[in-house]
mmCIF file of C-alpha atoms in Angstrom:
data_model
loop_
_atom_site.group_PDB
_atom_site.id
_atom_site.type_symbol
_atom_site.label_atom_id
_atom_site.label_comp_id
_atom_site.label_asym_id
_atom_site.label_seq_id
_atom_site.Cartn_x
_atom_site.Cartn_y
_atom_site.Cartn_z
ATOM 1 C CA UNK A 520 -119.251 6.079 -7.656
ATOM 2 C CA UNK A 521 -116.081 5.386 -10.002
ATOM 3 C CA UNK A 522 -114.351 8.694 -11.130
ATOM 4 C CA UNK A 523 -114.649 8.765 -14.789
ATOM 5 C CA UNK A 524 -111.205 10.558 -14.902
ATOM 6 C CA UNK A 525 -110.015 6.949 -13.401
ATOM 7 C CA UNK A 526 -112.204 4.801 -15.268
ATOM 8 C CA UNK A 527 -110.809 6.150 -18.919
ATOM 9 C CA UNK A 528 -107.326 5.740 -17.938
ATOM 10 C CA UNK A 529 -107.918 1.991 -16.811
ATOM 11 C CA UNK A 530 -109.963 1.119 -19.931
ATOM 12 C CA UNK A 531 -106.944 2.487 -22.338
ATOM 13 C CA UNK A 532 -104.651 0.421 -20.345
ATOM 14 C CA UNK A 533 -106.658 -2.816 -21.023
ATOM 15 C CA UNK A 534 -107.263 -1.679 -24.571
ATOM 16 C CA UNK A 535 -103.314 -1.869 -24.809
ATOM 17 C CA UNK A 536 -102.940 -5.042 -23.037
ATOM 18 C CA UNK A 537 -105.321 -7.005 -25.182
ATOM 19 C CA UNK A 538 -104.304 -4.810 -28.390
ATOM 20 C CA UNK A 539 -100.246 -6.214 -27.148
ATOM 21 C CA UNK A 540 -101.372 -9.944 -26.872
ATOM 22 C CA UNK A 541 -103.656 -9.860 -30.003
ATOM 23 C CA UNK A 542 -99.945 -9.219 -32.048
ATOM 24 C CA UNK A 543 -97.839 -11.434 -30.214
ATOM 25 C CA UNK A 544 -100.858 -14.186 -30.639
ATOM 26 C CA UNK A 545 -101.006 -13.449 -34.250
ATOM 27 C CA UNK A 546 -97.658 -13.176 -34.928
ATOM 28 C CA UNK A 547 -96.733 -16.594 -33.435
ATOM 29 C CA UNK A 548 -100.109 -18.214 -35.416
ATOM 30 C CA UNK A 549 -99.111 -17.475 -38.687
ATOM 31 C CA UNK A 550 -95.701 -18.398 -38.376
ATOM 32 C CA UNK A 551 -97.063 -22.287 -38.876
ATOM 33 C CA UNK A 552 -98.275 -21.089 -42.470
ATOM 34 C CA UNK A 553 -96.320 -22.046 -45.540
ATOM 35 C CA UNK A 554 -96.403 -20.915 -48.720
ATOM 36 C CA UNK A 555 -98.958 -18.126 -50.379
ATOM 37 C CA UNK A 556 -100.937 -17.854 -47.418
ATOM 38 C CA UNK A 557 -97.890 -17.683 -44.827
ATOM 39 C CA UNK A 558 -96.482 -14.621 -46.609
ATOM 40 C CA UNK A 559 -99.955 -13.113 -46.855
ATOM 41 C CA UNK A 560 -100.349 -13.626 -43.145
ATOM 42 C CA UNK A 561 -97.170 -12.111 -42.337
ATOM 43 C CA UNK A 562 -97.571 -8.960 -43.794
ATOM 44 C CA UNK A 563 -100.841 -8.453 -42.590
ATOM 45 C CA UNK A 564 -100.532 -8.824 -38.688
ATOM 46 C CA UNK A 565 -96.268 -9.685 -38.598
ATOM 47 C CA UNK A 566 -94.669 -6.855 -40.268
ATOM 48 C CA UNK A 567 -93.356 -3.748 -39.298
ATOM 49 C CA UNK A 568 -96.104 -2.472 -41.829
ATOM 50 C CA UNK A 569 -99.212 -4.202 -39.178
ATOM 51 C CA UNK A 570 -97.154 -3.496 -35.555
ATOM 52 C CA UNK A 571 -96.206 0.454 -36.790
ATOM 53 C CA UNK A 572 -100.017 1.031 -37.685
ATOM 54 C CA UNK A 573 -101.701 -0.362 -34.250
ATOM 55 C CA UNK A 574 -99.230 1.876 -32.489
ATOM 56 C CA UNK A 575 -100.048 4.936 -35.040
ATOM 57 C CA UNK A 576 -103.372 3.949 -34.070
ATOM 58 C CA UNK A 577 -102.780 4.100 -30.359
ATOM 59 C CA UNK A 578 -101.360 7.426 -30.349
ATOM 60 C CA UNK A 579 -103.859 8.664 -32.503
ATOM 61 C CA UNK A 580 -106.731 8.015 -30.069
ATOM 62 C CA UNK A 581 -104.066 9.142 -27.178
ATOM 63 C CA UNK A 582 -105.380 12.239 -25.506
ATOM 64 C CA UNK A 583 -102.148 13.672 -25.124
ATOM 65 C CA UNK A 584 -98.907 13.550 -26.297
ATOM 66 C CA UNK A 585 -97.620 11.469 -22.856
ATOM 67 C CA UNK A 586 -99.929 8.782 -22.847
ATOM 68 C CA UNK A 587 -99.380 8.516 -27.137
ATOM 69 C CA UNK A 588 -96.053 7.899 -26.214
ATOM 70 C CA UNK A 589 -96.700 5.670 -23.400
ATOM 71 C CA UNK A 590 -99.364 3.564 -24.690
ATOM 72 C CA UNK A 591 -97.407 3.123 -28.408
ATOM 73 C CA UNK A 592 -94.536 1.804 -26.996
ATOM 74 C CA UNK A 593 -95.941 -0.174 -24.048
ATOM 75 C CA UNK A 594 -98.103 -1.862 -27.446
ATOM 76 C CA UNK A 595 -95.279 -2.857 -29.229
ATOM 77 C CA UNK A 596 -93.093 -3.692 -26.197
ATOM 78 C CA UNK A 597 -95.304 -5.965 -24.964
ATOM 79 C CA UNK A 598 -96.190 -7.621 -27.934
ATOM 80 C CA UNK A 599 -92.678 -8.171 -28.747
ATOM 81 C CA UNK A 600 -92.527 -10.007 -25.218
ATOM 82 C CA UNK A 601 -96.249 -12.058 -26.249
ATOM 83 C CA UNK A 602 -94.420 -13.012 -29.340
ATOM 84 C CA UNK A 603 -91.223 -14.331 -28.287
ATOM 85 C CA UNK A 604 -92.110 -15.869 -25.087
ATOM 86 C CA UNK A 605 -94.792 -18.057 -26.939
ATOM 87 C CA UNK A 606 -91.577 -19.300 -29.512
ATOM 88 C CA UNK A 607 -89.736 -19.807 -25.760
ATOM 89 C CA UNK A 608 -92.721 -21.873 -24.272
ATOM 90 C CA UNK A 609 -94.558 -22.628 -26.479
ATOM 91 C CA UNK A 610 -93.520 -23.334 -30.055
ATOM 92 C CA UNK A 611 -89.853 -24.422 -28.360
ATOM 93 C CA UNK A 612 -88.568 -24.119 -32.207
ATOM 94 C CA UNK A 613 -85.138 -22.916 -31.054
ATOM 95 C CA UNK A 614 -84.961 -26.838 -29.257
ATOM 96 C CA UNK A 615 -83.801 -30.186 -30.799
ATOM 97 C CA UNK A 616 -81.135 -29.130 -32.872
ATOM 98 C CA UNK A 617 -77.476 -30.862 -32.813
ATOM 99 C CA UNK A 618 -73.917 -29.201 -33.416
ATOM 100 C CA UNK A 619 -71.426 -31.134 -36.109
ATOM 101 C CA UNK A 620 -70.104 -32.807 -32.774
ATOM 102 C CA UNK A 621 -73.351 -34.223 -32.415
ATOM 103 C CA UNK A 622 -73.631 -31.825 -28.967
ATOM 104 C CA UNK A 623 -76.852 -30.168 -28.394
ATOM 105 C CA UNK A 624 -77.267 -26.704 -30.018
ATOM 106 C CA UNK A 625 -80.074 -25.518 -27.442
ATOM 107 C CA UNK A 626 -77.856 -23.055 -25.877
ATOM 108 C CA UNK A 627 -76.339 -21.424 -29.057
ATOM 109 C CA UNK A 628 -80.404 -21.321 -30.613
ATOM 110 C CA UNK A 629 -81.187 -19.732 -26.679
ATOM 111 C CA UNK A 630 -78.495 -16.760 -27.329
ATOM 112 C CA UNK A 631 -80.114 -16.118 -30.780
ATOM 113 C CA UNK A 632 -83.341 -16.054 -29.348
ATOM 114 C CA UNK A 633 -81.997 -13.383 -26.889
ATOM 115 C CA UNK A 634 -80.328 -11.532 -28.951
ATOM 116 C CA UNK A 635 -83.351 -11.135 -31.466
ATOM 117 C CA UNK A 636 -85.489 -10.458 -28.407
ATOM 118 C CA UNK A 637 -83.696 -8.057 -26.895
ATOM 119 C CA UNK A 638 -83.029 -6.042 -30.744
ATOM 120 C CA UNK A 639 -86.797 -6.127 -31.243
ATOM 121 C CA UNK A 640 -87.000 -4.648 -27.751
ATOM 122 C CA UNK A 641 -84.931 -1.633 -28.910
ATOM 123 C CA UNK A 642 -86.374 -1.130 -32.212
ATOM 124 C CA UNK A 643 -89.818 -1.316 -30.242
ATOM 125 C CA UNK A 644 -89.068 1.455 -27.996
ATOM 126 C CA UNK A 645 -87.661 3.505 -30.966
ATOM 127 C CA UNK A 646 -90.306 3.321 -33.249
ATOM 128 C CA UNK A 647 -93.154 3.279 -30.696
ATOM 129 C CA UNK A 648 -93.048 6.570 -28.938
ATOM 130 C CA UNK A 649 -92.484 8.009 -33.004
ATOM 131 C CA UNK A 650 -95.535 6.301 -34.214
ATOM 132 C CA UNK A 651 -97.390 7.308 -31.019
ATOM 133 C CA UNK A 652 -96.494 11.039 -31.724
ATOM 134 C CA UNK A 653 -97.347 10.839 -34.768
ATOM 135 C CA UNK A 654 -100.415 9.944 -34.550
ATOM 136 C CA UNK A 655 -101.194 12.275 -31.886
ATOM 137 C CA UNK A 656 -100.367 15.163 -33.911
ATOM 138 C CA UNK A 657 -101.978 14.146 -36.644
ATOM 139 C CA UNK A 658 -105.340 14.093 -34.884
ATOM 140 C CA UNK A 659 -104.410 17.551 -32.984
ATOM 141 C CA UNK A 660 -101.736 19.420 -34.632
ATOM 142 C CA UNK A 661 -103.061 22.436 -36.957
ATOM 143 C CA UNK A 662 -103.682 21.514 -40.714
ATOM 144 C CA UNK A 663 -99.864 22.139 -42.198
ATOM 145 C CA UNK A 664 -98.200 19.873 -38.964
ATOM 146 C CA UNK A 665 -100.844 17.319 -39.151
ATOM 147 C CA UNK A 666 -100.658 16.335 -42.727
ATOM 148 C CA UNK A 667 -96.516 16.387 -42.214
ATOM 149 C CA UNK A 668 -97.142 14.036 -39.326
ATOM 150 C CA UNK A 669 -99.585 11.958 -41.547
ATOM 151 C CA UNK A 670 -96.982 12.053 -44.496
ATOM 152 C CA UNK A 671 -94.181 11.231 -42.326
ATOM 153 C CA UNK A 672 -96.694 7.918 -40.388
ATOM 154 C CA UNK A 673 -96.701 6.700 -44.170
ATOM 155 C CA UNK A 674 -93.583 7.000 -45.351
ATOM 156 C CA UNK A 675 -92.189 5.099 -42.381
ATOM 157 C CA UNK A 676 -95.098 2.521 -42.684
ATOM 158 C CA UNK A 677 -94.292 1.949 -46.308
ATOM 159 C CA UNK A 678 -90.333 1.815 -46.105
ATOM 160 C CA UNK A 679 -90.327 -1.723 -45.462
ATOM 161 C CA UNK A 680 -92.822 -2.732 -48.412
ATOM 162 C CA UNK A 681 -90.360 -0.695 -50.908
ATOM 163 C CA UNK A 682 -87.153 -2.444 -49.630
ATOM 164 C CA UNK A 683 -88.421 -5.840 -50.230
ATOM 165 C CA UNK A 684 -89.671 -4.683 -53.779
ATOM 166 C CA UNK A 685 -86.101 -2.713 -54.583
ATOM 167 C CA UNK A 686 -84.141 -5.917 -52.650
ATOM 168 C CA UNK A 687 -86.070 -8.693 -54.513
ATOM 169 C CA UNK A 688 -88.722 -7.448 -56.859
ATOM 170 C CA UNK A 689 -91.378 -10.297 -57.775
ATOM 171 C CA UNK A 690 -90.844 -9.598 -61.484
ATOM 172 C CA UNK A 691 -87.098 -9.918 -61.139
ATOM 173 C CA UNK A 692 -87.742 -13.557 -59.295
ATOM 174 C CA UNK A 693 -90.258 -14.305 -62.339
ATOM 175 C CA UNK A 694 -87.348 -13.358 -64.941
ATOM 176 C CA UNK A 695 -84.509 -15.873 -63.527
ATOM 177 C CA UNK A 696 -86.751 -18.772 -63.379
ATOM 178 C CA UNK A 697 -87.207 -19.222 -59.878
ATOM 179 C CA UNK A 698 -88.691 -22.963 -59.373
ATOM 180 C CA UNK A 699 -91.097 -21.682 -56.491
ATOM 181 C CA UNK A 700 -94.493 -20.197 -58.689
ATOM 182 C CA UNK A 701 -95.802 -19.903 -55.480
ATOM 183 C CA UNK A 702 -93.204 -18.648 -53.368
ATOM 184 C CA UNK A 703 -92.997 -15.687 -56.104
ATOM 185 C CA UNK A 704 -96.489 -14.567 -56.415
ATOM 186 C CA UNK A 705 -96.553 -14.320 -52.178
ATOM 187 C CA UNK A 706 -93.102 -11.876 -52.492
ATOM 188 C CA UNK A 707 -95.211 -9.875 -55.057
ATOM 189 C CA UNK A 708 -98.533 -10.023 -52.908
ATOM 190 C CA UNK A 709 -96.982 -9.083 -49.780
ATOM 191 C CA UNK A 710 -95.221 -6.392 -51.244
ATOM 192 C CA UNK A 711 -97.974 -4.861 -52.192
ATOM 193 C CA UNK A 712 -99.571 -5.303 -49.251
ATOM 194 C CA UNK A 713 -97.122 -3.707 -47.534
ATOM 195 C CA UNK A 714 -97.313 -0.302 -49.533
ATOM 196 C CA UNK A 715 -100.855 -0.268 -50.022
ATOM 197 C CA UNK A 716 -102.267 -0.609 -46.116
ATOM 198 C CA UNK A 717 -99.480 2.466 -45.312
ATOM 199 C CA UNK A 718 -101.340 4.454 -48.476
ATOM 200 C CA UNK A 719 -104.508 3.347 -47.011
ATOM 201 C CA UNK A 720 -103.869 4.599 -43.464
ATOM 202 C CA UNK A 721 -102.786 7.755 -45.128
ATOM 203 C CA UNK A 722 -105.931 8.427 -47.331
ATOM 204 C CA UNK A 723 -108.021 7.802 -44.039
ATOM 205 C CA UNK A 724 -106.365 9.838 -42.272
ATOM 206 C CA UNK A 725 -106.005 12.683 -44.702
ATOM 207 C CA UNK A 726 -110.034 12.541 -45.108
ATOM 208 C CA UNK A 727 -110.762 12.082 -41.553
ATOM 209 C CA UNK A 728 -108.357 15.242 -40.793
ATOM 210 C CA UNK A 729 -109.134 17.202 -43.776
ATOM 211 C CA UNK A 730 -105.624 17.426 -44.895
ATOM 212 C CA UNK A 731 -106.129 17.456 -48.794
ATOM 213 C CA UNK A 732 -105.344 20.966 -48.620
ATOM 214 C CA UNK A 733 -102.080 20.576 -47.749
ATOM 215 C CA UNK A 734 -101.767 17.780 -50.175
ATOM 216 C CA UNK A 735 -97.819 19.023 -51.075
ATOM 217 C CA UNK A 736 -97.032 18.436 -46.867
ATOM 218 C CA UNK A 737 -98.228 15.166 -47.780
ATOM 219 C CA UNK A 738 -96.473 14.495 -50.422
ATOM 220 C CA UNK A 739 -92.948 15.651 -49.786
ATOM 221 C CA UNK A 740 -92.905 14.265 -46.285
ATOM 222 C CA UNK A 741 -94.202 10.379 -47.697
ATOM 223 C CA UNK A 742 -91.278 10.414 -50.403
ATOM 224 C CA UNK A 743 -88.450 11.520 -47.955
ATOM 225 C CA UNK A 744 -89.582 9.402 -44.943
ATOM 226 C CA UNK A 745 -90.242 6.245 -47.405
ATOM 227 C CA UNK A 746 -86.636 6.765 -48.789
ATOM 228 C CA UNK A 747 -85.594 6.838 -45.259
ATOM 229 C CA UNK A 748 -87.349 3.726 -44.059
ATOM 230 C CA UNK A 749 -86.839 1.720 -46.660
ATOM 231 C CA UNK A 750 -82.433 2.540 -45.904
ATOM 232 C CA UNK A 751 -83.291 1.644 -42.252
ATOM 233 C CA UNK A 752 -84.738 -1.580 -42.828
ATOM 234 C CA UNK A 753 -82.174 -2.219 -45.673
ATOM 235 C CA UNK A 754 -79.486 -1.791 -42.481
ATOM 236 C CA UNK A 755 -81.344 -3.858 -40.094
ATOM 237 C CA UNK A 756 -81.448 -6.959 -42.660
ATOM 238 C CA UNK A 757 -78.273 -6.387 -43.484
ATOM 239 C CA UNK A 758 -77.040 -6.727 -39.948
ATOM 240 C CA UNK A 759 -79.424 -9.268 -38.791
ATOM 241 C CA UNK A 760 -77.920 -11.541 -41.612
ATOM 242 C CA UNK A 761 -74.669 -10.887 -40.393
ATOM 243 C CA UNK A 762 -74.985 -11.875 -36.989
ATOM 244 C CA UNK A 763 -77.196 -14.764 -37.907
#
């Protein structure tokens, strides 16, 4: 007979696995869309808003605060790996292009690919054993620390949504005439999407936990960790456009 105590352990594992290769497969997938439906795509299963809530997720349904941490980050990690070893492999994207000598430019498109790897690597293992936490305390923490743990899962869900808006606001693309119609209404659509799913996740969890009571927790801890976000992911653009 299989010791449940084993058995549990093993499923979660595979749940992660297959939860890991599920984002990488998506992420790659949608990449080949254009247009509305590309930028709908990608901030529905590619964006920090779709990766952060499966590992919320994954801590949430952790049963302690180790294996929250664990199974968060081993999510993202992974899928981060899914992802860019199906460009390597697969899509081959960074191949075929030429320098101005006419030289191949496979080796300099290789380091990029690297480079991005390796930074999504990092941010993965920051943000994964946060979100797993989280998540866990949300579910087990007392009313007061869960609904700051559930304010502070949506604020940092929701940070990247309000830098696009703030960086590039649809309306603002509408104003100067921008030739794409298209192109626009995507910005706007994924923008929203990106700040309604976090609010979503939040109102779930908030009725799930019963955390209404503490609806000021809520509230203070989604504006400051939203601010916060949205200045992280305004430095990580910034920086990944400089090095590109």
């Amino acid at each position: 007979m299989v010791d449940i105590g084993v058995r549990r352990p093993a499923r979660r594992v595979v749940a992660v696995v297959v939860a890991a290769a599920l984002l990488g497969l998506l992420a790659f997938a949608v990449d080949a869309l254009d247009g509305l439906a590309g930028l709908v795509a990608t901030a529905v299963v590619s964006s920090g808003v779709a990766w952060g809530t499966a590992a919320l997720v994954a801590g949430w349904t952790a049963t302690s605060r180790r294996t929250a941490v664990i199974g968060a980050t081993t999510l993202l990690v992974a899928a981060t790996v899914v992802y860019y070893l199906l460009i390597l492999v697969v899509s081959r994207r960074w191949s075929g292009g030429t320098l101005v000598d006419g030289s191949s430019a496979d080796g300099y498109a290789l380091r990029s690919l690297a480079v991005t790897t390796l930074a999504w690597l990092l941010i993965s293992v920051v943000a994964g054993p946060i979100m797993g936490l989280l998540g866990q305390i949300t579910r087990t923490a007392p009313v007061r620390s869960a609904a700051l743990a559930a304010g502070a899962a949506c604020g940092l869900l929701s940070g990247q949504g309000w830098q696009d808006i703030t960086a590039a606001p649809s309306w603002l693309l509408r104003m100067i005439g921008a030739p794409d119609v298209v192109f626009v209404r995507g910005v706007g659509v994924a923008d929203l999407i990106e700040i309604i799913v976090p609010l979503a996740v939040l109102l779930w969890l908030a009725t799930v936990q019963r955390l209404w009571r503490a609806w000021p927790i809520l509230l203070a801890a989604v504006i400051a960790t939203a601010t916060l976000s949205a200045l992280c992911w305004h430095v990580l653009r910034t920086t990944a456009n400089q090095l590109g």
